C-alpha positions as a printed NumPy array, in Angstrom:
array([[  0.   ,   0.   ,   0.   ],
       [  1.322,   3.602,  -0.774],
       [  2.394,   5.685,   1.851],
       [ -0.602,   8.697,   2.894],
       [  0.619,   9.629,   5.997],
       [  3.922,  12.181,   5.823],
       [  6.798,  10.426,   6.386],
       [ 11.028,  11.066,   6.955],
       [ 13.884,  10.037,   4.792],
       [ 17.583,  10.022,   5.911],
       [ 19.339,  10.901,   3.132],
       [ 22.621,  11.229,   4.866],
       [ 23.939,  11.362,   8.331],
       [ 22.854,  15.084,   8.806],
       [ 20.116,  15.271,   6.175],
       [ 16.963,  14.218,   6.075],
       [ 13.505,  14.799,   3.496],
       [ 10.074,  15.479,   4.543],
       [  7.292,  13.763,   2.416],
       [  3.647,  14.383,   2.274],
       [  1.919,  12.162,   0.046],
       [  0.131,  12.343,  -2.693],
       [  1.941,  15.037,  -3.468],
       [ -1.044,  16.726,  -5.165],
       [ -2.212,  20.178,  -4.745],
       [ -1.283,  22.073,  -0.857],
       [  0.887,  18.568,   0.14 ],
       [  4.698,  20.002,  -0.18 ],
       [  7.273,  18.263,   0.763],
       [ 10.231,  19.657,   3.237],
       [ 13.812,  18.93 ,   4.172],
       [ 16.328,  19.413,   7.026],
       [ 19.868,  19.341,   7.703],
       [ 21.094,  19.056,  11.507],
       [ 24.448,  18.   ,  13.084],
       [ 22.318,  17.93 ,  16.459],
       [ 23.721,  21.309,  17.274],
       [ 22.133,  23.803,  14.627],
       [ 19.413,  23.092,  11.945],
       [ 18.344,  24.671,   8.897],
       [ 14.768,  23.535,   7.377],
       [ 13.629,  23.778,   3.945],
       [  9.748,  24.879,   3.533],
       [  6.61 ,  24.424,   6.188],
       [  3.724,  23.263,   4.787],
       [  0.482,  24.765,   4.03 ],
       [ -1.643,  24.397,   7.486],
       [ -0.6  ,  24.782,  11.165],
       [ -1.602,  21.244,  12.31 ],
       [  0.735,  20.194,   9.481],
       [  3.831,  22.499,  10.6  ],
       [  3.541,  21.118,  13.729],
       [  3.435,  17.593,  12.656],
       [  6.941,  18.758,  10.759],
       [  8.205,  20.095,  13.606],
       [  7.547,  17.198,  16.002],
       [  9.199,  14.517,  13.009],
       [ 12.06 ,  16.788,  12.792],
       [ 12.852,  17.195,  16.539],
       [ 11.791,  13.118,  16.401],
       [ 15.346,  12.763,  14.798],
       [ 17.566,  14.573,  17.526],
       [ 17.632,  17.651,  15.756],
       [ 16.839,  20.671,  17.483],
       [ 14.815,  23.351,  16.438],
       [ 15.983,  25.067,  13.214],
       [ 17.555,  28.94 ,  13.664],
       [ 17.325,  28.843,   9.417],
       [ 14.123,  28.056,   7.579],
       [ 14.459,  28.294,   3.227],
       [ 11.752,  29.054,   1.259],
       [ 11.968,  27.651,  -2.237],
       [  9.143,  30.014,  -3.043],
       [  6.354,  32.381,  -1.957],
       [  3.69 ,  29.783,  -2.165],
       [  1.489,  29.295,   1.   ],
       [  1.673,  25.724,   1.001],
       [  6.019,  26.339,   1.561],
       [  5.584,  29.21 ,   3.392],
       [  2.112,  28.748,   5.507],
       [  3.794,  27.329,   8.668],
       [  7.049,  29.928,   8.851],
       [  5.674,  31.344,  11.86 ],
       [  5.496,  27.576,  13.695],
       [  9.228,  28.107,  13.967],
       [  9.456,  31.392,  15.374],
       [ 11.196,  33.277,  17.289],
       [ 13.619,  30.405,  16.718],
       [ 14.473,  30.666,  13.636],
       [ 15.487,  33.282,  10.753],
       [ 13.134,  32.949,   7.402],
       [ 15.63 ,  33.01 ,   4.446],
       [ 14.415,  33.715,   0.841],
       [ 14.728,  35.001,  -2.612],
       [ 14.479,  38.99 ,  -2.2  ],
       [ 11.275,  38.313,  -4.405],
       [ 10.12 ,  35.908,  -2.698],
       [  9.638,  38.288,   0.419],
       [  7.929,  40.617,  -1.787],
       [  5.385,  37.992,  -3.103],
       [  4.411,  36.356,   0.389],
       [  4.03 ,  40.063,   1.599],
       [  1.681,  40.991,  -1.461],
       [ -0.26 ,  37.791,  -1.58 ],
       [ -0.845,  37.125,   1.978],
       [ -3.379,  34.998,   2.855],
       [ -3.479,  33.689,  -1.045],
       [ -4.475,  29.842,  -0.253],
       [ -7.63 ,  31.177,   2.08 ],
       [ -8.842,  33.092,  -1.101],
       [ -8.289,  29.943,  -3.316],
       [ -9.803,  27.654,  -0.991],
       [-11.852,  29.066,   1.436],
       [-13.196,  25.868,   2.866],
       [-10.073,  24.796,   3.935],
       [ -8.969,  24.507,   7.679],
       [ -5.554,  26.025,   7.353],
       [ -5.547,  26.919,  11.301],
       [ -4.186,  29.846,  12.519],
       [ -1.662,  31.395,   9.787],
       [  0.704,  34.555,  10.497],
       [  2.035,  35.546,   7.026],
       [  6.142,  35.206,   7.762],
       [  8.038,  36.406,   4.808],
       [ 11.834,  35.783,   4.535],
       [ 13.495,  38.46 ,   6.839],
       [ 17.329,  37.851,   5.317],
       [ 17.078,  37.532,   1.69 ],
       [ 19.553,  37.338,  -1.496],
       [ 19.624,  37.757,  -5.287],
       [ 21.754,  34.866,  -6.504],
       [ 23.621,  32.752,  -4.547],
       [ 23.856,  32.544,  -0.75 ],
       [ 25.859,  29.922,   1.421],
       [ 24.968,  28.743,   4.7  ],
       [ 27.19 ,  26.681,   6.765],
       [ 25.444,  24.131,   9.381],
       [ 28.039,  22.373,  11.027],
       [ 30.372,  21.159,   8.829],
       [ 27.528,  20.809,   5.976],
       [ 27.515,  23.308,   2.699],
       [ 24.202,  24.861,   2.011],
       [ 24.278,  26.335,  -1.162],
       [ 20.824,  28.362,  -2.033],
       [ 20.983,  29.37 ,  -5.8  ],
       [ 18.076,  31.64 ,  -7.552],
       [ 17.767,  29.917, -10.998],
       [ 15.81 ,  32.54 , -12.114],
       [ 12.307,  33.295, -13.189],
       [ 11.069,  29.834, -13.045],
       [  8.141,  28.447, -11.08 ],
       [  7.354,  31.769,  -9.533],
       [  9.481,  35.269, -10.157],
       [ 11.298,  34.108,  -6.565],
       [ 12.395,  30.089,  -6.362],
       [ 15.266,  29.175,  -4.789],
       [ 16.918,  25.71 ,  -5.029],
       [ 18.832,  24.212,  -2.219],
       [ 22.011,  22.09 ,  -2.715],
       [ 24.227,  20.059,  -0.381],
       [ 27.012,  19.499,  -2.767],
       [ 29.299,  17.261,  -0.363],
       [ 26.489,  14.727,  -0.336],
       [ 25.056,  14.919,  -4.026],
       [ 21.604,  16.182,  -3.038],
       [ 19.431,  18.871,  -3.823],
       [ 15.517,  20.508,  -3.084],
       [ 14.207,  21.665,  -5.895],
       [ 11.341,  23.385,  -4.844],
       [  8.405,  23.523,  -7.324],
       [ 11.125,  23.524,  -9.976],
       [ 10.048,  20.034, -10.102],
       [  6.752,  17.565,  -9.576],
       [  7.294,  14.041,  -9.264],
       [  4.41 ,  12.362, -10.314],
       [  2.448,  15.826, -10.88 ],
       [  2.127,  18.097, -13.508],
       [  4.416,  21.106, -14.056],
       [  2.786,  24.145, -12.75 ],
       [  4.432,  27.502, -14.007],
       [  1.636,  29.952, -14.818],
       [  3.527,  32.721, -12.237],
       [  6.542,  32.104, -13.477],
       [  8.24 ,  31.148, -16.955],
       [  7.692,  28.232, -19.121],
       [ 11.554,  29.231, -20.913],
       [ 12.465,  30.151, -17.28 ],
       [ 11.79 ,  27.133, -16.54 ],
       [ 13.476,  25.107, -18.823],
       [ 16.84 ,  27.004, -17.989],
       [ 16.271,  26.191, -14.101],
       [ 16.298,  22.851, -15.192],
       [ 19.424,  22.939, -17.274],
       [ 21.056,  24.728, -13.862],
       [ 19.493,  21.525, -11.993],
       [ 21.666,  19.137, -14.064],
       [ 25.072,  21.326, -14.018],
       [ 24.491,  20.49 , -10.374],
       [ 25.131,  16.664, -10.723],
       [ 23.169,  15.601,  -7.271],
       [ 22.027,  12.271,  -7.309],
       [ 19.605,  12.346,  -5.432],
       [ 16.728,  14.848,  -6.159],
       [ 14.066,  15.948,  -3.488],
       [ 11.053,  17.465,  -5.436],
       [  8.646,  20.118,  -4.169],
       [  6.069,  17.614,  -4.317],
       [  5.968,  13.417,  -4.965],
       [  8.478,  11.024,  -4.131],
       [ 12.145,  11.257,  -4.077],
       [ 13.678,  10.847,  -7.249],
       [ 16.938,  11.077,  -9.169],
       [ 17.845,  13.101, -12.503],
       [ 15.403,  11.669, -14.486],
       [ 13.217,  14.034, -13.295],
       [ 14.385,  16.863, -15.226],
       [ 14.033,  14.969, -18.54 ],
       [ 10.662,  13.842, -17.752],
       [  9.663,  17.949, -16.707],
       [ 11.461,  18.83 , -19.932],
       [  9.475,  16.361, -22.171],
       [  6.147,  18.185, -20.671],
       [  7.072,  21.78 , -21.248],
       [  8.403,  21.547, -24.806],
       [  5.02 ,  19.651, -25.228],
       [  3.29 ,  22.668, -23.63 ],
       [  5.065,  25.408, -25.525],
       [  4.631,  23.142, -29.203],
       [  0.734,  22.768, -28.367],
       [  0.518,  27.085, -27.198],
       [  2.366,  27.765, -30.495],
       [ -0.011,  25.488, -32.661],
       [ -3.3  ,  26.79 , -30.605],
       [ -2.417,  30.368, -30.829],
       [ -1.748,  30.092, -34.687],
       [ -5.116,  28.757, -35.013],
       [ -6.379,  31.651, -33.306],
       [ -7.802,  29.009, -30.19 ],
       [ -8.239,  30.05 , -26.663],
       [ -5.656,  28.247, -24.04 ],
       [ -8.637,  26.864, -22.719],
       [-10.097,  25.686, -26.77 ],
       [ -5.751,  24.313, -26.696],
       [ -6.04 ,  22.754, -24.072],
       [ -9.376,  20.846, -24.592],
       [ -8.521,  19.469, -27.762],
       [ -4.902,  18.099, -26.774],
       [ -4.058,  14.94 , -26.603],
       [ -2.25 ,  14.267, -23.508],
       [ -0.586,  10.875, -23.915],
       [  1.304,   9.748, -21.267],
       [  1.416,  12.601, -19.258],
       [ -2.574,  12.306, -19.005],
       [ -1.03 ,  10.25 , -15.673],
       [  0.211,  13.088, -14.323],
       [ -1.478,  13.739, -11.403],
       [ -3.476,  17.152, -11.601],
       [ -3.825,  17.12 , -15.595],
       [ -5.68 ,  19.86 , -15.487],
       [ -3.001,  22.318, -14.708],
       [ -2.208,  22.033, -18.72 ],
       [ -4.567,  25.452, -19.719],
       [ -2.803,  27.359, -16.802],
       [  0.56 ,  26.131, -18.311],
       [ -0.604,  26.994, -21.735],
       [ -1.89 ,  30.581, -20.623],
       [  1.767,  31.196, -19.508],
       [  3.104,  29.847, -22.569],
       [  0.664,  32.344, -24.753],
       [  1.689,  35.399, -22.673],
       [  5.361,  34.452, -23.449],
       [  4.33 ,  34.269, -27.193],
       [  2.54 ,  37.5  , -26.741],
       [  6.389,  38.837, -25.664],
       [  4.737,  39.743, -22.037],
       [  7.898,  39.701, -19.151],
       [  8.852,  36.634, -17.785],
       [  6.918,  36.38 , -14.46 ],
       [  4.338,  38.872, -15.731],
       [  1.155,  38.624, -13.104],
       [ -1.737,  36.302, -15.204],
       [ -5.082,  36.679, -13.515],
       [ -5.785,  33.832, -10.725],
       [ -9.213,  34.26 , -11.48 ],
       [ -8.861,  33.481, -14.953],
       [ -6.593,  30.269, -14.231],
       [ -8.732,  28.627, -11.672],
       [-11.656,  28.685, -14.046],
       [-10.024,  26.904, -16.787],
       [ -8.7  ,  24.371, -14.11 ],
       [-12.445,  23.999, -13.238],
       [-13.663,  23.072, -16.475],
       [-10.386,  21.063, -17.314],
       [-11.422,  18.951, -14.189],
       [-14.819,  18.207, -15.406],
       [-16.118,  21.259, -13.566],
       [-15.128,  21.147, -10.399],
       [-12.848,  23.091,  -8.581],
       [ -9.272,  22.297,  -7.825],
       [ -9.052,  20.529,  -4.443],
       [ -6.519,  21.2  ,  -1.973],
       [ -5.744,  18.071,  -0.144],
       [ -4.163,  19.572,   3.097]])
């Protein structure tokens, strides 16, 4: 039987991953690295009762409570339990990632309103960078690198380069479909080229299992499909949404959350349309599509 229940992965002596299965929409995975005297964690989840259920696996370990907490991006279900780890700990981020949690605030209450998210304090990153920042824990490299405009206008990846792993944030779904409609659809394909110069073996996704390289070929095979279907649809004059319902999806029709192809394609036809990387698309807009992509019904956020 699968795993449902989030469980911990050593991945070396001082390292270990976070995973919250399915992996599907608000279930993020996490990551920490300890050497029992000083611990830096990688993402929160998206509800309080799930921060806390981090924090007790992590201190479950030996760890202790972590003074550094990375955000791989804005998104509230990476950045929803920040404040569980307060006044412990220093929030570290993108310097555009602190200016997206700070403008979006409460953005998965607005999405999903029925959702018990507990009591949320929007934290943004207080000590941010712009490309590269090291952290030392112990004796353990921590190399945060800003691939650029990618998933969101503010990812970060985190690398431990001594022991050939890296979290990639949103950067990459294992199991899932790509999601990149407030980032880049190019962007991202560069952030994935910058993922392979990095040569980790093993790969810790935002969401779904822990994998290994092959991940970036398989994201790569789904976003040159995206951007060749957004160039044919927009040639024909069609809608992302008209695109996207007469695609044939193949074998990435078992890609969890399928229906996130329309909000991929809208990014894809504002890149066509020579808008910014990044440039805002409406939310409104992209959850609708999603809707009627998933047979008319909302989005679900499994948290």
């Amino acid at each position: 039987m699968p795993a449902t229940d989030p469980y911990t992965v050593r991945l070396a002596p001082e390292v270990h991953a976070y995973i919250q299965p399915d992996g599907g929409w608000c279930l993020s995975n996490a990551g920490f690295v300890s050497d029992g005297e000083s611990t830096l964690l990688v993402d929160t989840a998206a509800t309080e009762r799930r921060a806390h259920a981090l924090r007790e696996a992590l201190l479950a370990t030996g760890a202790p409570l972590p003074r550094t907490v990375v955000n791989t991006h804005h998104h509230g279900d990476h950045t929803y339990g920040n404040s569980v780890f307060l006044p412990e700990a220093t929030v570290v981020g993108h310097d555009t990632c602190r200016a997206e949690v700070l403008a979006v605030g409460h953005q998965l209450h607005t999405v999903w309103p029925q959702t018990d998210f507990g009591e949320i304090t929007i934290t943004a990153p207080t000590l941010t960078y712009s490309e590269r920042l090291t952290v030392h824990v112990g004796g353990t490299e921590v190399r945060i690198i800003h691939p650029g405009v990618a998933h969101t206008t503010g990812d970060s990846v985190v690398h431990l380069p001594e022991h050939g792993i890296v979290f990639t944030g949103d950067l990459v779904f294992q199991g899932g479909t790509p999601f990149v409609p407030m980032g880049s659809l190019s962007g991202s394909l560069r952030a994935l080229d910058l993922l392979r110069s990095l040569d980790a073996s093993t790969v810790v996704p935002g969401h779904g299992p822990i994998t290994d390289p092959s991940a970036y070929d398989a994201t790569e095979r789904y976003l040159r499909y995206v951007a060749e279907l957004a160039e044919a649809g927009r040639t024909k004059g069609l809608t992302p949404l008209e695109t996207a319902k007469q695609a044939d999806l193949g074998d990435f029709a078992e890609l969890r959350e399928s229906e996130r192809l329309v909000a991929n394609l809208h990014r894809a036809y504002a890149e066509l349309d020579g808008l910014p990387l990044g440039s805002p698309l409406d939310p409104m807009a992209l959850f609708t599509d999603m809707a009627i992509m998933n047979g008319g019904r909302p989005v679900a956020c499994h948290a």
